[in-house]
Amino acid sequence: MSIGHTLLGLLESGPRHGYDLKRAFDEKFGQDRPLHYGQVYSTMSRLLKNGLVEVDGIEPGGGPERKRYAITDAGVTDVEHWLATPEKPEPYLQSTLYTKVVLALLTRRDAADVLDGQRSEHLRLMRILTDRKRRGDLADQLICDHALFHLEADLRWLELTAARLDKLAEAVKAK
């Protein structure tokens, strides 16, 4: 996720302080990985330097002065471009899981145990996400669906690999 573009998009609704941006980000996108204040302010500094935001006002506070940021026309254009550009699909051709299975075979360890352990971990996380989806609002349900669909695809791969483990063992040992 592009933190800069996300903060710019949040600024389109109106000027905000860094604290307000962090709170809005965490509420909408950061439930599992909240943004650190330092990340907000370093990102805002970069956006300011690049002319994508401007300081809309400065207020005295209990500590340092509080800057209120506003998005510039260039910032709006940048967000529009980012939103219109499709994300590159990630084909996972160099997955850590595949590497572990092959290394288990090459080192004469039980690759089926690797697959079983991973299957258990996937199922555990799927139960957690399913429960979260049941309790969540629409945004949370959609986020959980995205993760669950990826985990389901991984499970299919785990089953397929388990079914082909003997052939894979022959293939990797022959090389």
PDB file of C-alpha atoms in Angstrom:
ATOM      1  CA  MET A   1       0.000   0.000   0.000  1.00  0.00           C
ATOM      2  CA  SER A   2       1.246   3.473  -0.775  1.00  0.00           C
ATOM      3  CA  ILE A   3       1.027   5.396   2.489  1.00  0.00           C
ATOM      4  CA  GLY A   4       1.635   8.700   0.697  1.00  0.00           C
ATOM      5  CA  HIS A   5      -1.188   8.201  -1.773  1.00  0.00           C
ATOM      6  CA  THR A   6      -3.512   7.036   0.973  1.00  0.00           C
ATOM      7  CA  LEU A   7      -2.799  10.132   3.076  1.00  0.00           C
ATOM      8  CA  LEU A   8      -3.272  12.335   0.014  1.00  0.00           C
ATOM      9  CA  GLY A   9      -6.625  10.683  -0.650  1.00  0.00           C
ATOM     10  CA  LEU A  10      -7.680  11.302   2.945  1.00  0.00           C
ATOM     11  CA  LEU A  11      -6.751  14.967   2.548  1.00  0.00           C
ATOM     12  CA  GLU A  12      -9.130  15.366  -0.383  1.00  0.00           C
ATOM     13  CA  SER A  13     -12.013  15.647   2.089  1.00  0.00           C
ATOM     14  CA  GLY A  14     -10.356  18.692   3.645  1.00  0.00           C
ATOM     15  CA  PRO A  15      -7.268  19.910   5.512  1.00  0.00           C
ATOM     16  CA  ARG A  16      -6.124  17.869   8.518  1.00  0.00           C
ATOM     17  CA  HIS A  17      -3.405  17.701  11.130  1.00  0.00           C
ATOM     18  CA  GLY A  18      -0.980  14.772  11.149  1.00  0.00           C
ATOM     19  CA  TYR A  19      -2.726  13.346  14.208  1.00  0.00           C
ATOM     20  CA  ASP A  20      -6.087  13.408  12.399  1.00  0.00           C
ATOM     21  CA  LEU A  21      -4.563  11.757   9.329  1.00  0.00           C
ATOM     22  CA  LYS A  22      -3.114   8.951  11.444  1.00  0.00           C
ATOM     23  CA  ARG A  23      -6.433   8.407  13.187  1.00  0.00           C
ATOM     24  CA  ALA A  24      -8.357   8.339   9.871  1.00  0.00           C
ATOM     25  CA  PHE A  25      -5.796   5.988   8.308  1.00  0.00           C
ATOM     26  CA  ASP A  26      -5.889   3.594  11.259  1.00  0.00           C
ATOM     27  CA  GLU A  27      -9.693   3.625  11.311  1.00  0.00           C
ATOM     28  CA  LYS A  28     -10.080   2.896   7.592  1.00  0.00           C
ATOM     29  CA  PHE A  29      -6.980   0.880   6.687  1.00  0.00           C
ATOM     30  CA  GLY A  30      -4.729   0.202   9.650  1.00  0.00           C
ATOM     31  CA  GLN A  31      -6.725  -2.107  11.872  1.00  0.00           C
ATOM     32  CA  ASP A  32      -4.094  -4.817  11.564  1.00  0.00           C
ATOM     33  CA  ARG A  33      -1.109  -2.544  11.057  1.00  0.00           C
ATOM     34  CA  PRO A  34      -1.577   0.945  12.520  1.00  0.00           C
ATOM     35  CA  LEU A  35       0.542   3.761  11.150  1.00  0.00           C
ATOM     36  CA  HIS A  36       3.298   5.165  13.366  1.00  0.00           C
ATOM     37  CA  TYR A  37       3.292   8.907  13.989  1.00  0.00           C
ATOM     38  CA  GLY A  38       6.849   9.161  12.700  1.00  0.00           C
ATOM     39  CA  GLN A  39       5.749   7.581   9.437  1.00  0.00           C
ATOM     40  CA  VAL A  40       2.915  10.093   9.075  1.00  0.00           C
ATOM     41  CA  TYR A  41       5.168  13.102   9.618  1.00  0.00           C
ATOM     42  CA  SER A  42       8.027  11.833   7.447  1.00  0.00           C
ATOM     43  CA  THR A  43       5.525  11.093   4.661  1.00  0.00           C
ATOM     44  CA  MET A  44       3.910  14.510   5.023  1.00  0.00           C
ATOM     45  CA  SER A  45       7.354  16.142   4.900  1.00  0.00           C
ATOM     46  CA  ARG A  46       8.116  14.305   1.637  1.00  0.00           C
ATOM     47  CA  LEU A  47       4.710  15.213   0.164  1.00  0.00           C
ATOM     48  CA  LEU A  48       5.271  18.848   1.156  1.00  0.00           C
ATOM     49  CA  LYS A  49       8.734  18.863  -0.450  1.00  0.00           C
ATOM     50  CA  ASN A  50       7.257  17.359  -3.643  1.00  0.00           C
ATOM     51  CA  GLY A  51       4.493  19.994  -3.811  1.00  0.00           C
ATOM     52  CA  LEU A  52       1.656  17.497  -3.313  1.00  0.00           C
ATOM     53  CA  VAL A  53       0.497  19.091  -0.044  1.00  0.00           C
ATOM     54  CA  GLU A  54       0.850  22.508   1.515  1.00  0.00           C
ATOM     55  CA  VAL A  55       0.674  23.805   5.051  1.00  0.00           C
ATOM     56  CA  ASP A  56      -2.813  25.243   5.456  1.00  0.00           C
ATOM     57  CA  GLY A  57      -2.248  26.613   8.928  1.00  0.00           C
ATOM     58  CA  ILE A  58      -0.112  26.356  12.041  1.00  0.00           C
ATOM     59  CA  GLU A  59      -1.582  26.242  15.522  1.00  0.00           C
ATOM     60  CA  PRO A  60       0.251  26.372  18.826  1.00  0.00           C
ATOM     61  CA  GLY A  61      -0.123  23.241  20.910  1.00  0.00           C
ATOM     62  CA  GLY A  62       1.001  21.886  24.257  1.00  0.00           C
ATOM     63  CA  GLY A  63       4.217  20.767  22.569  1.00  0.00           C
ATOM     64  CA  PRO A  64       5.377  21.544  19.063  1.00  0.00           C
ATOM     65  CA  GLU A  65       3.269  23.662  16.738  1.00  0.00           C
ATOM     66  CA  ARG A  66       0.590  21.718  14.918  1.00  0.00           C
ATOM     67  CA  LYS A  67       0.605  21.972  11.136  1.00  0.00           C
ATOM     68  CA  ARG A  68      -2.588  21.517   9.198  1.00  0.00           C
ATOM     69  CA  TYR A  69      -1.996  20.050   5.744  1.00  0.00           C
ATOM     70  CA  ALA A  70      -4.071  20.501   2.583  1.00  0.00           C
ATOM     71  CA  ILE A  71      -3.749  18.675  -0.713  1.00  0.00           C
ATOM     72  CA  THR A  72      -2.608  20.706  -3.741  1.00  0.00           C
ATOM     73  CA  ASP A  73      -3.888  20.389  -7.306  1.00  0.00           C
ATOM     74  CA  ALA A  74      -0.741  18.403  -8.098  1.00  0.00           C
ATOM     75  CA  GLY A  75      -1.603  16.102  -5.178  1.00  0.00           C
ATOM     76  CA  VAL A  76      -5.118  15.532  -6.506  1.00  0.00           C
ATOM     77  CA  THR A  77      -3.686  14.711  -9.942  1.00  0.00           C
ATOM     78  CA  ASP A  78      -1.193  12.314  -8.345  1.00  0.00           C
ATOM     79  CA  VAL A  79      -3.964  10.467  -6.471  1.00  0.00           C
ATOM     80  CA  GLU A  80      -6.081  10.277  -9.644  1.00  0.00           C
ATOM     81  CA  HIS A  81      -3.146   8.760 -11.532  1.00  0.00           C
ATOM     82  CA  TRP A  82      -2.409   6.273  -8.726  1.00  0.00           C
ATOM     83  CA  LEU A  83      -6.052   5.159  -8.520  1.00  0.00           C
ATOM     84  CA  ALA A  84      -6.267   4.731 -12.307  1.00  0.00           C
ATOM     85  CA  THR A  85      -3.099   2.610 -12.492  1.00  0.00           C
ATOM     86  CA  PRO A  86      -3.840  -1.108 -11.973  1.00  0.00           C
ATOM     87  CA  GLU A  87      -1.716  -2.916  -9.423  1.00  0.00           C
ATOM     88  CA  LYS A  88       0.647  -5.505 -10.841  1.00  0.00           C
ATOM     89  CA  PRO A  89      -0.711  -8.960  -9.965  1.00  0.00           C
ATOM     90  CA  GLU A  90       1.725 -10.872  -7.785  1.00  0.00           C
ATOM     91  CA  PRO A  91       2.229 -14.357  -9.227  1.00  0.00           C
ATOM     92  CA  TYR A  92       4.080 -15.702  -6.152  1.00  0.00           C
ATOM     93  CA  LEU A  93       6.596 -17.528  -8.339  1.00  0.00           C
ATOM     94  CA  GLN A  94       9.229 -17.393  -5.596  1.00  0.00           C
ATOM     95  CA  SER A  95       7.199 -18.378  -2.564  1.00  0.00           C
ATOM     96  CA  THR A  96       8.882 -19.196   0.717  1.00  0.00           C
ATOM     97  CA  LEU A  97       6.520 -22.125   1.157  1.00  0.00           C
ATOM     98  CA  TYR A  98       7.600 -23.724  -2.142  1.00  0.00           C
ATOM     99  CA  THR A  99      11.238 -23.199  -1.137  1.00  0.00           C
ATOM    100  CA  LYS A 100      10.639 -24.925   2.203  1.00  0.00           C
ATOM    101  CA  VAL A 101       9.008 -27.928   0.526  1.00  0.00           C
ATOM    102  CA  VAL A 102      11.860 -28.331  -1.962  1.00  0.00           C
ATOM    103  CA  LEU A 103      14.521 -27.880   0.718  1.00  0.00           C
ATOM    104  CA  ALA A 104      12.807 -30.452   2.917  1.00  0.00           C
ATOM    105  CA  LEU A 105      12.964 -32.911   0.030  1.00  0.00           C
ATOM    106  CA  LEU A 106      16.595 -32.067  -0.788  1.00  0.00           C
ATOM    107  CA  THR A 107      17.663 -32.474   2.842  1.00  0.00           C
ATOM    108  CA  ARG A 108      15.714 -35.714   3.286  1.00  0.00           C
ATOM    109  CA  ARG A 109      13.264 -34.210   5.744  1.00  0.00           C
ATOM    110  CA  ASP A 110       9.546 -34.926   5.661  1.00  0.00           C
ATOM    111  CA  ALA A 111       8.049 -32.413   3.213  1.00  0.00           C
ATOM    112  CA  ALA A 112       4.577 -33.724   4.074  1.00  0.00           C
ATOM    113  CA  ASP A 113       5.142 -32.422   7.620  1.00  0.00           C
ATOM    114  CA  VAL A 114       5.993 -29.002   6.195  1.00  0.00           C
ATOM    115  CA  LEU A 115       2.769 -29.036   4.176  1.00  0.00           C
ATOM    116  CA  ASP A 116       0.702 -30.287   7.128  1.00  0.00           C
ATOM    117  CA  GLY A 117       2.094 -27.631   9.452  1.00  0.00           C
ATOM    118  CA  GLN A 118       1.356 -24.923   6.916  1.00  0.00           C
ATOM    119  CA  ARG A 119      -2.152 -26.252   6.312  1.00  0.00           C
ATOM    120  CA  SER A 120      -2.834 -26.091  10.056  1.00  0.00           C
ATOM    121  CA  GLU A 121      -1.560 -22.522  10.227  1.00  0.00           C
ATOM    122  CA  HIS A 122      -3.688 -21.485   7.241  1.00  0.00           C
ATOM    123  CA  LEU A 123      -6.795 -23.072   8.760  1.00  0.00           C
ATOM    124  CA  ARG A 124      -6.132 -21.372  12.113  1.00  0.00           C
ATOM    125  CA  LEU A 125      -5.890 -17.972  10.438  1.00  0.00           C
ATOM    126  CA  MET A 126      -8.964 -18.681   8.306  1.00  0.00           C
ATOM    127  CA  ARG A 127     -10.988 -19.379  11.468  1.00  0.00           C
ATOM    128  CA  ILE A 128      -9.844 -16.075  12.972  1.00  0.00           C
ATOM    129  CA  LEU A 129     -10.679 -14.151   9.795  1.00  0.00           C
ATOM    130  CA  THR A 130     -14.060 -15.853   9.440  1.00  0.00           C
ATOM    131  CA  ASP A 131     -14.940 -14.857  12.996  1.00  0.00           C
ATOM    132  CA  ARG A 132     -13.738 -11.304  12.372  1.00  0.00           C
ATOM    133  CA  LYS A 133     -15.765 -11.180   9.160  1.00  0.00           C
ATOM    134  CA  ARG A 134     -18.902 -12.290  11.026  1.00  0.00           C
ATOM    135  CA  ARG A 135     -18.501  -9.502  13.595  1.00  0.00           C
ATOM    136  CA  GLY A 136     -17.219  -6.785  11.270  1.00  0.00           C
ATOM    137  CA  ASP A 137     -18.761  -4.040   9.209  1.00  0.00           C
ATOM    138  CA  LEU A 138     -18.834  -4.159   5.413  1.00  0.00           C
ATOM    139  CA  ALA A 139     -15.284  -2.821   5.038  1.00  0.00           C
ATOM    140  CA  ASP A 140     -13.943  -5.426   7.453  1.00  0.00           C
ATOM    141  CA  GLN A 141     -15.929  -8.158   5.685  1.00  0.00           C
ATOM    142  CA  LEU A 142     -14.400  -7.205   2.329  1.00  0.00           C
ATOM    143  CA  ILE A 143     -10.868  -7.114   3.759  1.00  0.00           C
ATOM    144  CA  CYS A 144     -11.397 -10.524   5.345  1.00  0.00           C
ATOM    145  CA  ASP A 145     -12.859 -11.935   2.115  1.00  0.00           C
ATOM    146  CA  HIS A 146      -9.757 -10.802   0.220  1.00  0.00           C
ATOM    147  CA  ALA A 147      -7.466 -12.532   2.706  1.00  0.00           C
ATOM    148  CA  LEU A 148      -9.661 -15.649   2.883  1.00  0.00           C
ATOM    149  CA  PHE A 149      -9.699 -16.066  -0.897  1.00  0.00           C
ATOM    150  CA  HIS A 150      -5.897 -15.929  -0.956  1.00  0.00           C
ATOM    151  CA  LEU A 151      -5.668 -18.429   1.880  1.00  0.00           C
ATOM    152  CA  GLU A 152      -8.104 -20.751   0.082  1.00  0.00           C
ATOM    153  CA  ALA A 153      -5.914 -20.612  -3.024  1.00  0.00           C
ATOM    154  CA  ASP A 154      -2.901 -21.478  -0.861  1.00  0.00           C
ATOM    155  CA  LEU A 155      -4.807 -24.426   0.614  1.00  0.00           C
ATOM    156  CA  ARG A 156      -5.584 -25.718  -2.871  1.00  0.00           C
ATOM    157  CA  TRP A 157      -1.896 -25.469  -3.697  1.00  0.00           C
ATOM    158  CA  LEU A 158      -0.973 -27.311  -0.480  1.00  0.00           C
ATOM    159  CA  GLU A 159      -3.347 -30.158  -1.363  1.00  0.00           C
ATOM    160  CA  LEU A 160      -2.112 -30.336  -4.943  1.00  0.00           C
ATOM    161  CA  THR A 161       1.517 -30.349  -3.828  1.00  0.00           C
ATOM    162  CA  ALA A 162       0.832 -33.046  -1.221  1.00  0.00           C
ATOM    163  CA  ALA A 163      -0.744 -35.189  -3.933  1.00  0.00           C
ATOM    164  CA  ARG A 164       2.311 -34.705  -6.170  1.00  0.00           C
ATOM    165  CA  LEU A 165       4.983 -34.927  -3.471  1.00  0.00           C
ATOM    166  CA  ASP A 166       6.496 -38.187  -4.760  1.00  0.00           C
ATOM    167  CA  LYS A 167       6.847 -36.793  -8.274  1.00  0.00           C
ATOM    168  CA  LEU A 168       8.265 -33.523  -6.937  1.00  0.00           C
ATOM    169  CA  ALA A 169      10.810 -35.464  -4.863  1.00  0.00           C
ATOM    170  CA  GLU A 170      11.952 -37.322  -7.974  1.00  0.00           C
ATOM    171  CA  ALA A 171      12.167 -34.098  -9.984  1.00  0.00           C
ATOM    172  CA  VAL A 172      14.187 -32.088  -7.450  1.00  0.00           C
ATOM    173  CA  LYS A 173      16.574 -34.950  -6.673  1.00  0.00           C
ATOM    174  CA  ALA A 174      17.214 -35.564 -10.374  1.00  0.00           C
ATOM    175  CA  LYS A 175      18.529 -32.042 -10.947  1.00  0.00           C
TER     176      LYS A 175
END
